[in-house]
XYZ file of C-alpha atoms in Angstrom:
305
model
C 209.499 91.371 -102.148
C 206.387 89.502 -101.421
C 206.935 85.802 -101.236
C 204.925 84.580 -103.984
C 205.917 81.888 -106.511
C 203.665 82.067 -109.560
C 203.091 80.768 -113.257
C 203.772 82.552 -116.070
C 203.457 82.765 -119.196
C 206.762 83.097 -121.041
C 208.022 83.017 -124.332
C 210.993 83.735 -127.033
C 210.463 85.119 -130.834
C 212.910 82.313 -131.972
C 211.879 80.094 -129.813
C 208.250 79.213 -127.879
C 205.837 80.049 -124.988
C 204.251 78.337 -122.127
C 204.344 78.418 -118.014
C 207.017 78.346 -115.168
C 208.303 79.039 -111.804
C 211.200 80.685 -110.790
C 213.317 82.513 -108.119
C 213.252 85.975 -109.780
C 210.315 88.550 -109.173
C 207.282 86.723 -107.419
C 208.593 83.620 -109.738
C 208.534 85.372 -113.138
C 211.204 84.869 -115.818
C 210.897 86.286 -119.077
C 211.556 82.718 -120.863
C 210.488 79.008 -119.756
C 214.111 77.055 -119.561
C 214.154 74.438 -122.329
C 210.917 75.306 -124.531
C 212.864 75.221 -127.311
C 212.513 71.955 -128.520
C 214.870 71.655 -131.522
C 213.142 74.525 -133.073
C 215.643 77.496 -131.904
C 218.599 76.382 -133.639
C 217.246 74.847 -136.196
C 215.755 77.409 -138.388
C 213.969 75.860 -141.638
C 216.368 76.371 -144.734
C 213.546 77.690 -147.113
C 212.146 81.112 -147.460
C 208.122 81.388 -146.431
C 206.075 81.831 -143.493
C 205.873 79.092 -141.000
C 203.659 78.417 -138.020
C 204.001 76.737 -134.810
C 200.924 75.607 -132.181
C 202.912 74.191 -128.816
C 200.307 73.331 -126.275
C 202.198 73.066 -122.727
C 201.238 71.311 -119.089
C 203.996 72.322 -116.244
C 203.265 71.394 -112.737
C 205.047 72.183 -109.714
C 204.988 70.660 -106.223
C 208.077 71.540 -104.779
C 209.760 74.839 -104.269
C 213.460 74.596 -103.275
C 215.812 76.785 -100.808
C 219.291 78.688 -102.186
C 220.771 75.018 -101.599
C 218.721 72.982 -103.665
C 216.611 71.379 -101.001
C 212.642 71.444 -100.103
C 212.009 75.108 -98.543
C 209.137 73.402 -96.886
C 206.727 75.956 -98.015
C 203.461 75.107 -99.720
C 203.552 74.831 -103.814
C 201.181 73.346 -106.079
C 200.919 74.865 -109.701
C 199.362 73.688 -112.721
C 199.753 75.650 -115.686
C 198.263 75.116 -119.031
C 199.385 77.240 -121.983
C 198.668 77.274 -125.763
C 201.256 79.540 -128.075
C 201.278 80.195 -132.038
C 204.885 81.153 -133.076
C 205.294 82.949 -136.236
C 208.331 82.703 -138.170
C 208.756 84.887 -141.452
C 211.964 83.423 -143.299
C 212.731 86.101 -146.276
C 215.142 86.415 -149.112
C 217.192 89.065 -147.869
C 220.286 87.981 -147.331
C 222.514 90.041 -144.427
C 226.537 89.302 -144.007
C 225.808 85.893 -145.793
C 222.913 85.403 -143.303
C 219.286 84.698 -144.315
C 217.097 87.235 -142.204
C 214.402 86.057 -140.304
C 211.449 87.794 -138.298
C 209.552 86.501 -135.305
C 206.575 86.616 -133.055
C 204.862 84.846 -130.098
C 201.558 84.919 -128.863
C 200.766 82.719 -125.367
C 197.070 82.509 -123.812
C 197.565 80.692 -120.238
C 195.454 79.733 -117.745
C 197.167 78.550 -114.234
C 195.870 78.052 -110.874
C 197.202 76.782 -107.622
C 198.690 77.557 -103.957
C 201.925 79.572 -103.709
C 203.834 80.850 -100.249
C 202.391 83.717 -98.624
C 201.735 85.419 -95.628
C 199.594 82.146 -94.480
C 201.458 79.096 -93.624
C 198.822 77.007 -95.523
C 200.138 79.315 -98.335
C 197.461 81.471 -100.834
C 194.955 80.293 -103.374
C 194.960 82.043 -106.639
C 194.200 81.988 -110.658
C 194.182 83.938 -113.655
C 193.584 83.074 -117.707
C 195.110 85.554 -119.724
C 197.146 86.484 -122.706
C 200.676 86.463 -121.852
C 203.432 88.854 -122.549
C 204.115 88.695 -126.632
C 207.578 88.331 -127.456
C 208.909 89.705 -131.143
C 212.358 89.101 -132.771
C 212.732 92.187 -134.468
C 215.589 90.610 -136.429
C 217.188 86.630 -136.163
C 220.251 86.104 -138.705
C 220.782 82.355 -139.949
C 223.999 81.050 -141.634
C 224.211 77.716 -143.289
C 227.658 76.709 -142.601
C 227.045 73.524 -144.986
C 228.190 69.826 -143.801
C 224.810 70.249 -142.098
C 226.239 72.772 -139.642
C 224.086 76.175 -138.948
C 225.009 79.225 -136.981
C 222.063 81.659 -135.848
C 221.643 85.142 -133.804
C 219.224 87.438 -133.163
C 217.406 89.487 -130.374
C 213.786 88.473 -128.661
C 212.145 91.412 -127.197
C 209.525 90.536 -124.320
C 206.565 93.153 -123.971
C 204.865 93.559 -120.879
C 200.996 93.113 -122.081
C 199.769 89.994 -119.938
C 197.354 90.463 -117.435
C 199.030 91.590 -113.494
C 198.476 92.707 -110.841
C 200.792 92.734 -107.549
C 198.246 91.813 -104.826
C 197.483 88.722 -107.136
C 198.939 85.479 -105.884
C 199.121 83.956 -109.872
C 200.146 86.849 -112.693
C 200.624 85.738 -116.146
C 202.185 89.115 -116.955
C 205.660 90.204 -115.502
C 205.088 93.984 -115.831
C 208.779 94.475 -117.143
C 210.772 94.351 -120.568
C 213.033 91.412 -121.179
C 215.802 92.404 -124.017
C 217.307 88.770 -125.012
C 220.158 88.459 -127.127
C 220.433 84.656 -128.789
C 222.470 82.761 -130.099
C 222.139 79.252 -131.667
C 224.411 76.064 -132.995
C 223.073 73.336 -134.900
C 224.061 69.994 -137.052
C 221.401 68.231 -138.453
C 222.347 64.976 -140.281
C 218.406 64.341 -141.996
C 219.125 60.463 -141.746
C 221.458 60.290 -138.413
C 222.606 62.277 -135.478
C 221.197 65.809 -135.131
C 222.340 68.356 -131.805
C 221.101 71.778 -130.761
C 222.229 74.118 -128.460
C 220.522 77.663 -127.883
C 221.445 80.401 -125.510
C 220.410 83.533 -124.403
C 221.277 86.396 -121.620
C 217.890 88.025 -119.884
C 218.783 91.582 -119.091
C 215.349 92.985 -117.426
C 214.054 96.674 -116.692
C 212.303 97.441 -113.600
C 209.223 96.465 -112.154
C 207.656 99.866 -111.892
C 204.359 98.765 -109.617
C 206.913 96.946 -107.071
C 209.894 98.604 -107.626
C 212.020 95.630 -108.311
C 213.968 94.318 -110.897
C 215.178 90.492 -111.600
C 218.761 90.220 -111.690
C 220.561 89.147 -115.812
C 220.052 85.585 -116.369
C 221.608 83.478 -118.552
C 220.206 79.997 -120.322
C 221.392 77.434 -122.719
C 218.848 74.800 -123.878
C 220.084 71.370 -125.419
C 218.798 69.167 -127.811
C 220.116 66.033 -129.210
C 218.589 63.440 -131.276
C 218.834 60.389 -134.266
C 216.585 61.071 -137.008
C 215.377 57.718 -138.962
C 212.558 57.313 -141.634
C 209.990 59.584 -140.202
C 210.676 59.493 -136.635
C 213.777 60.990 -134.218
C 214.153 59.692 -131.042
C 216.143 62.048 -128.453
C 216.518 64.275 -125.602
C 216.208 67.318 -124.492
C 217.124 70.244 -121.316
C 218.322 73.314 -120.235
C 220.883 74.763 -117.916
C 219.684 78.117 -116.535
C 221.637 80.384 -113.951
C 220.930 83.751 -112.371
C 223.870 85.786 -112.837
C 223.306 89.458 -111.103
C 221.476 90.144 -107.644
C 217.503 91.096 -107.592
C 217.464 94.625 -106.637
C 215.334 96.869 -105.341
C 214.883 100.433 -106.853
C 217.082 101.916 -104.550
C 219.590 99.427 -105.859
C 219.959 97.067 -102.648
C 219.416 93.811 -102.200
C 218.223 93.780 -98.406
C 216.202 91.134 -97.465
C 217.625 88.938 -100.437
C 219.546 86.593 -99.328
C 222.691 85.918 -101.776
C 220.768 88.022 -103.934
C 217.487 85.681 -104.457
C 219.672 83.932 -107.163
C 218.181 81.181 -108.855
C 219.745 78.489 -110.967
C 218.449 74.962 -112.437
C 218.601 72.000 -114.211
C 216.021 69.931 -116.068
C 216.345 67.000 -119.316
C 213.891 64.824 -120.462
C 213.202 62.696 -123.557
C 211.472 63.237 -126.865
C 209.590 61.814 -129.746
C 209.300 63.428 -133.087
C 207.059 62.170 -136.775
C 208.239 64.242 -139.493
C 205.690 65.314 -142.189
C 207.745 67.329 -144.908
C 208.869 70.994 -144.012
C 206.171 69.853 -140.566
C 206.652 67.897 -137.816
C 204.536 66.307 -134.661
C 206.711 66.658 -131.203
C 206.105 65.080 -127.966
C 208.426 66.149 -124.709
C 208.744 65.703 -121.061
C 211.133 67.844 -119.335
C 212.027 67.094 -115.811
C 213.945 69.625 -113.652
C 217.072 67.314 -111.999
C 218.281 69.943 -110.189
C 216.979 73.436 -108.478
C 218.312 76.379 -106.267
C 216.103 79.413 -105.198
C 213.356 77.584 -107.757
C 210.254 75.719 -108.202
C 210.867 71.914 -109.306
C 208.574 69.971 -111.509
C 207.393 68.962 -114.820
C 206.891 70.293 -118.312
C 205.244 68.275 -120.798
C 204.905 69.294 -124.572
C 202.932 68.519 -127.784
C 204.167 70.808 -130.815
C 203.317 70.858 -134.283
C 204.662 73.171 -136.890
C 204.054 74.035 -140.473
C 204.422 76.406 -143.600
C 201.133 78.477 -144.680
């Protein structure tokens, strides 16, 4: 495996799109830890179509070894991204569940110096569409007492632009099949919490040969909703659970596997306009292992056409 740590764009049908960098494949996952920002689990109660714009900034300066400290090796990535999420709420009603369809669309642009052969590292860009992620099918219960229950399955479809000998890919060249799963209480005047997870399980790389090992994430929101405004914050936990392999199904020349795992929270600001709403977040990663460490910084708004 070529040792490249890239942005990407990423991105969820129930949840949203933007950039990263990670342990897995030259730094590709197939979703950015904690980009769901209170939208995954909390699905809007009404039936219509709803639309999301989430403009994104990540930047990464450090990448870290398989014990969380600086690997010494040259990173700096900047990674801009702008996503429209589509969210189709119907009337059909499955097992008590409303059903819900999905789609994401990402354009990124991301430039920067990743490791490489030279120890001054390798210079690269690209501005693309990313990979487009569709939820074929997301199942919503309202529990009532404010409590909601939610599960469905994002698909991830290899169309952004990539190329191997590239230092920065947008694409990931694979399929990402993401079961989800999602817990909410929202109290409209008080305390609301979130928490969404998901298991990654990826097909091979067919141009390198190499497939990123089944990852698992949880993102976590929490928050106090008053007037107009909530106030909170917001994170992920993300772990690497199975080996990178090569096609032969080894994992020589990766050590422990090239497992990554992380850690980021940050805080948030929300104005509620109606069934819309205005978001501002910073994410900071606390914590990384076989993983880039930085900054994400968000500004969402949503709405129903």
């Amino acid at each position: 495996m070529k040792s490249k740590i890239v942005a990407t764009a990423v991105s969820t049908a129930i949840l949203l799109a933007t950039s990263t960098v990670e342990a897995a494949e030259n730094g590709n996952t197939a979703y950015m830890p904690g980009s769901s920002l209170y939208t995954g689990a909390a699905i809007p109660r009404i039936p219509g179509v709803f639309g999301e714009l989430i403009g994104n900034y990540t930047r990464y300066r450090r990448n870290n070894d398989p014990d969380g400290h600086d690997s010494g090796q040259v990173l700096e990535v900047d990674a801009y991204s702008l996503t429209f999420r589509g969210l189709w709420v119907t009337e059909t009603e499955i097992f008590g569940a409303k059903l819900l369809h999905a789609t994401i669309l990402p354009v990124v642009y991301s430039e920067g110096t990743v490791p490489g052969d030279d120890p001054d590292g390798v210079d690269g860009d690209s501005f693309s569409q990313g990979d487009i992620t569709i939820s074929p099918f997301i199942l919503d219960w309202d529990l009532g007492n404010n409590y909601s229950l939610s599960a469905g399955l994002d698909i991830s479809i290899p169309v952004g632009a990539y190329d191997e000998d590239d230092a920065i890919n947008i694409g990931r060249n694979y399929w990402s099949f993401q079961p989800v799963m999602g817990f909410s209480y929202k109290n409209p005047q008080g305390f609301e919490g979130h928490i969404l997870s998901r298991l990654m399980f990826n097909t091979e790389n067919t141009d390198t040969d190499y497939t990123t090992g089944n990852e698992f994430n949880a993102d976590i929101s929490l928050g106090y909703n008053f007037d107009n405004y909530r106030l909170g914050i917001h994170g992920y936990v993300y772990k690497q659970l199975t080996d990178d392999k090569w096609a032969d199904g080894t994992n020589i020349y990766l050590p422990d596997g090239f497992k990554s795992e992380a850690i980021g929270f940050g805080p948030t600001i929300t104005y509620k306009m109606g069934p819309g709403e205005i978001l501002f977040a910073w994410v900071h990663d606390l914590e990384a292992k076989n993983h880039g460490q930085g900054d994400q910084f968000y500004g969402k708004i949503n709405f129903k056409f």
